[in-house]
């Protein structure tokens, strides 16, 4: 199966502590992103860290602009919007793209979980994931930290 080119979009605001971890996870993927674009509004070293890692950096004065400005210049067929504090396994991109293509999706969200085993966190994660799955048929929406979209739909 041929997978589409993926552009990863990351909005940042003073993420010098979290961005290196996310970039590490992305660098370990079994399928590498075509490009990583940062929509930045930082006063710390975030843009320097991003540029040193080979990321494109655009202004993103708000979270929305931090997603939209990079999305506008992205050249991939599929866009993956991630927040800096997310974590995932080494085959996350490969599995996500395969499912995206196989199901002929145009927009998707990634289910999430917490590292914490605190009952509240476990229950909240379960409610959010399964609530979103049920609501997709009557009121589809997603969380900003993990959205996948075709470039065409984004535009």
Short mmCIF file of N, CA and C in Angstrom, two decimals:
data_model
loop_
_atom_site.label_atom_id
_atom_site.label_comp_id
_atom_site.label_asym_id
_atom_site.label_seq_id
_atom_site.Cartn_x
_atom_site.Cartn_y
_atom_site.Cartn_z
N UNK A 1 0.85 -1.18 0.00
CA UNK A 1 0.00 0.00 0.00
C UNK A 1 0.89 1.24 0.00
N UNK A 2 0.61 2.13 -0.90
CA UNK A 2 1.34 3.39 -0.96
C UNK A 2 0.69 4.38 0.00
N UNK A 3 1.51 4.95 0.86
CA UNK A 3 0.99 5.91 1.84
C UNK A 3 1.19 7.33 1.35
N UNK A 4 0.25 8.22 1.66
CA UNK A 4 0.38 9.62 1.24
C UNK A 4 1.48 10.33 2.02
N UNK A 5 1.98 11.43 1.44
CA UNK A 5 2.96 12.27 2.13
C UNK A 5 2.28 12.95 3.31
N UNK A 6 2.96 12.94 4.45
CA UNK A 6 2.39 13.50 5.68
C UNK A 6 3.16 14.74 6.12
N UNK A 7 2.43 15.81 6.36
CA UNK A 7 2.98 17.01 6.99
C UNK A 7 2.50 17.05 8.43
N UNK A 8 3.44 17.18 9.36
CA UNK A 8 3.10 17.30 10.77
C UNK A 8 3.10 18.78 11.12
N UNK A 9 2.03 19.24 11.74
CA UNK A 9 1.87 20.64 12.14
C UNK A 9 1.81 20.70 13.66
N UNK A 10 2.64 21.57 14.25
CA UNK A 10 2.71 21.67 15.70
C UNK A 10 2.61 23.13 16.12
N UNK A 11 1.53 23.53 16.80
CA UNK A 11 1.47 24.89 17.36
C UNK A 11 2.32 24.93 18.63
N UNK A 12 3.09 25.99 18.81
CA UNK A 12 3.94 26.06 19.99
C UNK A 12 3.84 27.42 20.69
N UNK A 13 3.94 27.35 22.00
CA UNK A 13 4.05 28.53 22.85
C UNK A 13 4.95 28.15 24.02
N UNK A 14 6.20 28.56 23.93
CA UNK A 14 7.19 28.28 24.97
C UNK A 14 7.25 26.78 25.30
N UNK A 15 7.57 26.00 24.29
CA UNK A 15 7.58 24.54 24.41
C UNK A 15 9.00 23.96 24.38
N UNK A 16 10.00 24.73 24.81
CA UNK A 16 11.38 24.24 24.73
C UNK A 16 11.60 22.97 25.56
N UNK A 17 10.76 22.71 26.54
CA UNK A 17 10.90 21.49 27.35
C UNK A 17 10.21 20.30 26.69
N UNK A 18 9.09 20.53 26.00
CA UNK A 18 8.32 19.42 25.41
C UNK A 18 8.68 19.13 23.95
N UNK A 19 9.03 20.15 23.18
CA UNK A 19 9.26 19.95 21.75
C UNK A 19 10.35 18.93 21.45
N UNK A 20 11.48 18.93 22.15
CA UNK A 20 12.50 17.92 21.84
C UNK A 20 11.98 16.48 21.98
N UNK A 21 11.15 16.22 22.97
CA UNK A 21 10.59 14.87 23.12
C UNK A 21 9.69 14.51 21.95
N UNK A 22 8.83 15.43 21.55
CA UNK A 22 7.94 15.16 20.41
C UNK A 22 8.76 14.93 19.15
N UNK A 23 9.78 15.75 18.92
CA UNK A 23 10.62 15.57 17.73
C UNK A 23 11.36 14.23 17.78
N UNK A 24 11.73 13.79 18.97
CA UNK A 24 12.36 12.47 19.13
C UNK A 24 11.38 11.37 18.73
N UNK A 25 10.14 11.44 19.23
CA UNK A 25 9.13 10.44 18.85
C UNK A 25 8.91 10.43 17.34
N UNK A 26 8.85 11.61 16.74
CA UNK A 26 8.65 11.69 15.29
C UNK A 26 9.84 11.11 14.54
N UNK A 27 11.04 11.35 15.02
CA UNK A 27 12.23 10.83 14.36
C UNK A 27 12.38 9.32 14.45
N UNK A 28 11.70 8.69 15.41
CA UNK A 28 11.77 7.24 15.60
C UNK A 28 10.68 6.48 14.85
N UNK A 29 9.85 7.18 14.11
CA UNK A 29 8.72 6.55 13.44
C UNK A 29 9.16 5.60 12.33
N UNK A 30 8.40 4.52 12.14
CA UNK A 30 8.67 3.57 11.06
C UNK A 30 8.38 4.20 9.70
N UNK A 31 7.49 5.16 9.66
CA UNK A 31 7.23 5.97 8.47
C UNK A 31 7.49 7.42 8.88
N UNK A 32 8.42 8.06 8.19
CA UNK A 32 8.80 9.42 8.53
C UNK A 32 7.87 10.44 7.89
N UNK A 33 7.59 11.54 8.59
CA UNK A 33 6.81 12.61 7.99
C UNK A 33 7.59 13.25 6.84
N UNK A 34 6.86 13.73 5.87
CA UNK A 34 7.43 14.46 4.74
C UNK A 34 8.06 15.76 5.23
N UNK A 35 7.40 16.40 6.21
CA UNK A 35 7.89 17.66 6.76
C UNK A 35 7.24 17.89 8.11
N UNK A 36 7.89 18.74 8.91
CA UNK A 36 7.35 19.16 10.20
C UNK A 36 7.35 20.68 10.19
N UNK A 37 6.19 21.27 10.44
CA UNK A 37 6.05 22.72 10.41
C UNK A 37 5.54 23.19 11.77
N UNK A 38 6.22 24.16 12.33
CA UNK A 38 5.89 24.70 13.64
C UNK A 38 5.22 26.05 13.46
N UNK A 39 4.07 26.25 14.11
CA UNK A 39 3.41 27.56 14.18
C UNK A 39 3.73 28.14 15.54
N UNK A 40 4.67 29.07 15.61
CA UNK A 40 5.26 29.45 16.89
C UNK A 40 4.85 30.84 17.38
N UNK A 41 4.70 30.92 18.71
CA UNK A 41 4.45 32.19 19.40
C UNK A 41 5.23 32.18 20.72
N UNK A 42 6.51 31.83 20.64
CA UNK A 42 7.30 31.63 21.85
C UNK A 42 8.25 32.79 22.13
N UNK A 43 8.58 32.91 23.42
CA UNK A 43 9.62 33.85 23.83
C UNK A 43 10.81 33.10 24.41
N UNK A 44 10.78 31.77 24.32
CA UNK A 44 11.91 30.95 24.80
C UNK A 44 12.67 30.41 23.58
N UNK A 45 13.37 29.31 23.72
CA UNK A 45 14.21 28.76 22.66
C UNK A 45 13.47 27.82 21.71
N UNK A 46 12.17 27.76 21.78
CA UNK A 46 11.40 26.84 20.94
C UNK A 46 11.72 26.97 19.45
N UNK A 47 11.72 28.19 18.86
CA UNK A 47 11.99 28.26 17.42
C UNK A 47 13.40 27.80 17.06
N UNK A 48 14.38 28.07 17.91
CA UNK A 48 15.74 27.64 17.63
C UNK A 48 15.85 26.11 17.66
N UNK A 49 15.17 25.49 18.63
CA UNK A 49 15.17 24.02 18.72
C UNK A 49 14.52 23.43 17.47
N UNK A 50 13.42 24.01 17.05
CA UNK A 50 12.70 23.52 15.87
C UNK A 50 13.56 23.64 14.61
N UNK A 51 14.17 24.79 14.42
CA UNK A 51 15.00 25.00 13.22
C UNK A 51 16.21 24.08 13.23
N UNK A 52 16.83 23.88 14.39
CA UNK A 52 17.99 22.99 14.49
C UNK A 52 17.62 21.55 14.14
N UNK A 53 16.37 21.18 14.34
CA UNK A 53 15.88 19.83 14.02
C UNK A 53 15.40 19.72 12.58
N UNK A 54 15.50 20.80 11.81
CA UNK A 54 15.09 20.76 10.42
C UNK A 54 13.64 21.10 10.17
N UNK A 55 12.95 21.61 11.18
CA UNK A 55 11.54 21.99 11.02
C UNK A 55 11.44 23.36 10.36
N UNK A 56 10.36 23.55 9.62
CA UNK A 56 10.00 24.88 9.15
C UNK A 56 9.31 25.58 10.31
N UNK A 57 9.50 26.88 10.44
CA UNK A 57 8.87 27.65 11.52
C UNK A 57 8.14 28.84 10.91
N UNK A 58 6.87 28.98 11.27
CA UNK A 58 6.05 30.11 10.82
C UNK A 58 5.46 30.78 12.06
N UNK A 59 5.05 32.05 11.93
CA UNK A 59 4.40 32.70 13.07
C UNK A 59 3.05 32.04 13.38
N UNK A 60 2.75 31.95 14.65
CA UNK A 60 1.47 31.41 15.10
C UNK A 60 1.06 32.13 16.37
N UNK A 61 0.60 33.38 16.24
CA UNK A 61 0.34 34.18 17.44
C UNK A 61 -0.77 33.67 18.35
N UNK A 62 -1.59 32.76 17.84
CA UNK A 62 -2.62 32.11 18.67
C UNK A 62 -2.58 30.62 18.36
N UNK A 63 -3.26 29.81 19.14
CA UNK A 63 -3.27 28.37 18.87
C UNK A 63 -3.87 28.10 17.49
N UNK A 64 -4.95 28.79 17.15
CA UNK A 64 -5.57 28.61 15.84
C UNK A 64 -4.62 28.96 14.71
N UNK A 65 -3.95 30.10 14.83
CA UNK A 65 -2.97 30.50 13.81
C UNK A 65 -1.77 29.56 13.82
N UNK A 66 -1.45 29.01 14.99
CA UNK A 66 -0.36 28.06 15.10
C UNK A 66 -0.64 26.76 14.36
N UNK A 67 -1.90 26.49 14.11
CA UNK A 67 -2.28 25.35 13.28
C UNK A 67 -2.53 25.78 11.84
N UNK A 68 -3.24 26.89 11.66
CA UNK A 68 -3.64 27.32 10.33
C UNK A 68 -2.48 27.82 9.47
N UNK A 69 -1.58 28.63 10.03
CA UNK A 69 -0.48 29.17 9.22
C UNK A 69 0.41 28.05 8.68
N UNK A 70 0.84 27.10 9.52
CA UNK A 70 1.62 25.99 8.95
C UNK A 70 0.80 25.13 7.98
N UNK A 71 -0.48 24.93 8.28
CA UNK A 71 -1.32 24.14 7.39
C UNK A 71 -1.41 24.73 6.00
N UNK A 72 -1.40 26.05 5.92
CA UNK A 72 -1.48 26.72 4.62
C UNK A 72 -0.26 26.46 3.76
N UNK A 73 0.91 26.34 4.37
CA UNK A 73 2.13 26.15 3.57
C UNK A 73 2.56 24.68 3.49
N UNK A 74 1.83 23.80 4.16
CA UNK A 74 2.17 22.38 4.14
C UNK A 74 2.07 21.83 2.72
N UNK A 75 2.97 20.93 2.36
CA UNK A 75 2.98 20.33 1.02
C UNK A 75 2.59 18.86 1.03
N UNK A 76 2.30 18.30 2.19
CA UNK A 76 1.87 16.91 2.26
C UNK A 76 0.44 16.72 1.81
N UNK A 77 0.09 15.49 1.51
CA UNK A 77 -1.29 15.14 1.12
C UNK A 77 -2.20 15.07 2.34
N UNK A 78 -1.60 14.72 3.49
CA UNK A 78 -2.32 14.59 4.74
C UNK A 78 -1.60 15.43 5.79
N UNK A 79 -2.38 16.10 6.63
CA UNK A 79 -1.83 16.91 7.71
C UNK A 79 -2.14 16.23 9.04
N UNK A 80 -1.14 16.19 9.91
CA UNK A 80 -1.33 15.67 11.26
C UNK A 80 -1.00 16.78 12.23
N UNK A 81 -2.00 17.25 12.95
CA UNK A 81 -1.83 18.33 13.92
C UNK A 81 -1.60 17.71 15.29
N UNK A 82 -0.47 18.04 15.91
CA UNK A 82 -0.11 17.49 17.21
C UNK A 82 0.28 18.60 18.18
N UNK A 83 -0.07 18.43 19.44
CA UNK A 83 0.45 19.31 20.49
C UNK A 83 1.76 18.74 20.99
N UNK A 84 2.58 19.57 21.61
CA UNK A 84 3.92 19.18 22.01
C UNK A 84 3.97 18.15 23.12
N UNK A 85 2.92 18.00 23.88
CA UNK A 85 2.98 17.09 25.03
C UNK A 85 2.41 15.70 24.74
N UNK A 86 2.13 15.39 23.48
CA UNK A 86 1.64 14.05 23.16
C UNK A 86 2.81 13.08 23.02
N UNK A 87 2.51 11.80 23.23
CA UNK A 87 3.50 10.74 23.08
C UNK A 87 2.83 9.58 22.37
N UNK A 88 3.65 8.80 21.68
CA UNK A 88 3.10 7.68 20.91
C UNK A 88 4.21 6.70 20.57
N UNK A 89 3.81 5.51 20.12
CA UNK A 89 4.75 4.47 19.77
C UNK A 89 5.41 4.70 18.42
N UNK A 90 6.38 3.84 18.10
CA UNK A 90 7.20 3.99 16.90
C UNK A 90 6.45 3.75 15.60
N UNK A 91 5.30 3.10 15.64
CA UNK A 91 4.54 2.86 14.41
C UNK A 91 3.26 3.68 14.35
N UNK A 92 3.20 4.73 15.15
CA UNK A 92 1.99 5.57 15.20
C UNK A 92 1.62 6.14 13.84
N UNK A 93 2.58 6.77 13.17
CA UNK A 93 2.28 7.39 11.88
C UNK A 93 1.90 6.34 10.85
N UNK A 94 2.64 5.25 10.79
CA UNK A 94 2.35 4.20 9.82
C UNK A 94 0.95 3.63 10.03
N UNK A 95 0.62 3.26 11.26
CA UNK A 95 -0.70 2.71 11.55
C UNK A 95 -1.80 3.72 11.27
N UNK A 96 -1.58 4.98 11.67
CA UNK A 96 -2.60 6.02 11.48
C UNK A 96 -2.85 6.27 10.00
N UNK A 97 -1.76 6.39 9.21
CA UNK A 97 -1.93 6.64 7.78
C UNK A 97 -2.60 5.45 7.08
N UNK A 98 -2.22 4.23 7.45
CA UNK A 98 -2.84 3.06 6.83
C UNK A 98 -4.33 3.04 7.09
N UNK A 99 -4.73 3.27 8.33
CA UNK A 99 -6.16 3.28 8.66
C UNK A 99 -6.87 4.43 7.95
N UNK A 100 -6.23 5.58 7.90
CA UNK A 100 -6.80 6.76 7.24
C UNK A 100 -7.09 6.44 5.76
N UNK A 101 -6.13 5.79 5.10
CA UNK A 101 -6.27 5.45 3.68
C UNK A 101 -7.28 4.32 3.50
N UNK A 102 -7.17 3.26 4.28
CA UNK A 102 -8.06 2.11 4.14
C UNK A 102 -9.52 2.48 4.35
N UNK A 103 -9.78 3.36 5.29
CA UNK A 103 -11.16 3.76 5.58
C UNK A 103 -11.62 4.94 4.72
N UNK A 104 -10.72 5.42 3.85
CA UNK A 104 -11.03 6.54 2.94
C UNK A 104 -11.53 7.75 3.71
N UNK A 105 -10.82 8.08 4.80
CA UNK A 105 -11.19 9.21 5.64
C UNK A 105 -10.68 10.52 5.06
N UNK A 106 -11.30 11.60 5.47
CA UNK A 106 -10.80 12.93 5.11
C UNK A 106 -10.41 13.72 6.36
N UNK A 107 -10.99 13.35 7.50
CA UNK A 107 -10.66 13.95 8.79
C UNK A 107 -10.78 12.85 9.84
N UNK A 108 -9.88 12.88 10.80
CA UNK A 108 -9.94 11.88 11.87
C UNK A 108 -9.30 12.46 13.13
N UNK A 109 -9.65 11.87 14.26
CA UNK A 109 -8.96 12.19 15.50
C UNK A 109 -8.35 10.91 16.04
N UNK A 110 -7.35 11.08 16.84
CA UNK A 110 -6.66 9.94 17.43
C UNK A 110 -7.21 9.73 18.84
N UNK A 111 -7.54 8.50 19.15
CA UNK A 111 -7.95 8.22 20.52
C UNK A 111 -6.76 8.42 21.44
N UNK A 112 -7.04 8.76 22.68
CA UNK A 112 -5.94 9.06 23.59
C UNK A 112 -6.10 8.35 24.92
N UNK A 113 -5.03 8.34 25.64
CA UNK A 113 -5.02 7.77 26.98
C UNK A 113 -4.07 8.58 27.84
N UNK A 114 -4.03 8.24 29.10
CA UNK A 114 -3.16 8.93 30.05
C UNK A 114 -2.12 7.96 30.57
N UNK A 115 -0.98 8.50 30.97
CA UNK A 115 0.02 7.67 31.64
C UNK A 115 -0.46 7.31 33.04
N UNK A 116 -1.29 8.15 33.60
CA UNK A 116 -1.78 7.97 34.96
C UNK A 116 -2.79 6.83 35.03
N UNK A 117 -2.72 6.07 36.10
CA UNK A 117 -3.73 5.04 36.35
C UNK A 117 -4.73 5.49 37.40
N UNK A 118 -4.71 6.78 37.71
CA UNK A 118 -5.68 7.33 38.65
C UNK A 118 -7.08 7.08 38.08
N UNK A 119 -8.01 6.61 38.89
CA UNK A 119 -9.35 6.29 38.39
C UNK A 119 -10.02 7.44 37.63
N UNK A 120 -9.83 8.67 38.08
CA UNK A 120 -10.43 9.80 37.37
C UNK A 120 -9.87 9.91 35.96
N UNK A 121 -8.54 9.81 35.81
CA UNK A 121 -7.91 9.92 34.50
C UNK A 121 -8.35 8.80 33.57
N UNK A 122 -8.41 7.57 34.10
CA UNK A 122 -8.84 6.43 33.30
C UNK A 122 -10.28 6.63 32.84
N UNK A 123 -11.16 7.03 33.76
CA UNK A 123 -12.57 7.25 33.43
C UNK A 123 -12.73 8.40 32.43
N UNK A 124 -12.00 9.49 32.65
CA UNK A 124 -12.10 10.65 31.75
C UNK A 124 -11.67 10.26 30.34
N UNK A 125 -10.55 9.55 30.22
CA UNK A 125 -10.08 9.12 28.90
C UNK A 125 -11.09 8.22 28.22
N UNK A 126 -11.67 7.28 28.96
CA UNK A 126 -12.67 6.38 28.39
C UNK A 126 -13.89 7.16 27.92
N UNK A 127 -14.39 8.07 28.75
CA UNK A 127 -15.57 8.87 28.39
C UNK A 127 -15.31 9.71 27.15
N UNK A 128 -14.13 10.35 27.10
CA UNK A 128 -13.82 11.20 25.95
C UNK A 128 -13.70 10.37 24.67
N UNK A 129 -12.99 9.26 24.72
CA UNK A 129 -12.81 8.45 23.51
C UNK A 129 -14.12 7.87 23.02
N UNK A 130 -14.87 7.24 23.89
CA UNK A 130 -16.11 6.60 23.46
C UNK A 130 -17.23 7.60 23.24
N UNK A 131 -17.22 8.68 23.98
CA UNK A 131 -18.18 9.75 23.73
C UNK A 131 -18.00 10.34 22.34
N UNK A 132 -16.74 10.58 21.96
CA UNK A 132 -16.46 11.10 20.61
C UNK A 132 -16.86 10.11 19.53
N UNK A 133 -16.62 8.82 19.80
CA UNK A 133 -17.01 7.81 18.81
C UNK A 133 -18.52 7.81 18.59
N UNK A 134 -19.29 7.96 19.66
CA UNK A 134 -20.75 7.99 19.53
C UNK A 134 -21.23 9.29 18.90
N UNK A 135 -20.65 10.40 19.31
CA UNK A 135 -21.09 11.70 18.81
C UNK A 135 -20.74 11.94 17.35
N UNK A 136 -19.79 11.18 16.80
CA UNK A 136 -19.37 11.42 15.42
C UNK A 136 -20.53 11.34 14.43
N UNK A 137 -21.58 10.63 14.80
CA UNK A 137 -22.70 10.44 13.89
C UNK A 137 -23.72 11.59 13.96
N UNK A 138 -23.70 12.35 15.07
CA UNK A 138 -24.68 13.43 15.21
C UNK A 138 -24.02 14.80 15.37
N UNK A 139 -22.84 14.83 15.96
CA UNK A 139 -22.16 16.11 16.18
C UNK A 139 -20.64 15.87 16.18
N UNK A 140 -20.08 15.66 14.98
CA UNK A 140 -18.66 15.34 14.92
C UNK A 140 -17.78 16.52 15.32
N UNK A 141 -16.79 16.23 16.15
CA UNK A 141 -15.80 17.24 16.53
C UNK A 141 -14.56 16.50 16.99
N UNK A 142 -13.50 17.23 17.22
CA UNK A 142 -12.26 16.61 17.68
C UNK A 142 -11.51 17.56 18.61
N UNK A 143 -10.50 17.02 19.25
CA UNK A 143 -9.62 17.80 20.10
C UNK A 143 -8.44 18.26 19.26
N UNK A 144 -7.90 19.41 19.56
CA UNK A 144 -6.82 19.97 18.76
C UNK A 144 -5.51 19.23 18.84
N UNK A 145 -5.30 18.44 19.87
CA UNK A 145 -3.99 17.83 20.06
C UNK A 145 -3.69 16.68 19.13
N UNK A 146 -4.67 16.21 18.37
CA UNK A 146 -4.43 15.05 17.50
C UNK A 146 -5.46 14.97 16.38
N UNK A 147 -5.31 15.82 15.41
CA UNK A 147 -6.23 15.84 14.27
C UNK A 147 -5.47 15.42 13.02
N UNK A 148 -6.08 14.57 12.22
CA UNK A 148 -5.52 14.21 10.92
C UNK A 148 -6.53 14.63 9.86
N UNK A 149 -6.05 15.27 8.81
CA UNK A 149 -6.93 15.79 7.77
C UNK A 149 -6.22 15.74 6.43
N UNK A 150 -7.00 15.54 5.38
CA UNK A 150 -6.38 15.71 4.06
C UNK A 150 -6.08 17.19 3.87
N UNK A 151 -5.09 17.46 3.07
CA UNK A 151 -4.75 18.86 2.76
C UNK A 151 -5.93 19.53 2.05
N UNK A 152 -6.59 18.78 1.19
CA UNK A 152 -7.73 19.31 0.45
C UNK A 152 -8.83 19.79 1.39
N UNK A 153 -9.18 18.98 2.37
CA UNK A 153 -10.23 19.37 3.32
C UNK A 153 -9.76 20.56 4.16
N UNK A 154 -8.51 20.55 4.60
CA UNK A 154 -7.98 21.68 5.36
C UNK A 154 -8.11 22.97 4.56
N UNK A 155 -7.68 22.93 3.30
CA UNK A 155 -7.73 24.15 2.46
C UNK A 155 -9.16 24.61 2.28
#
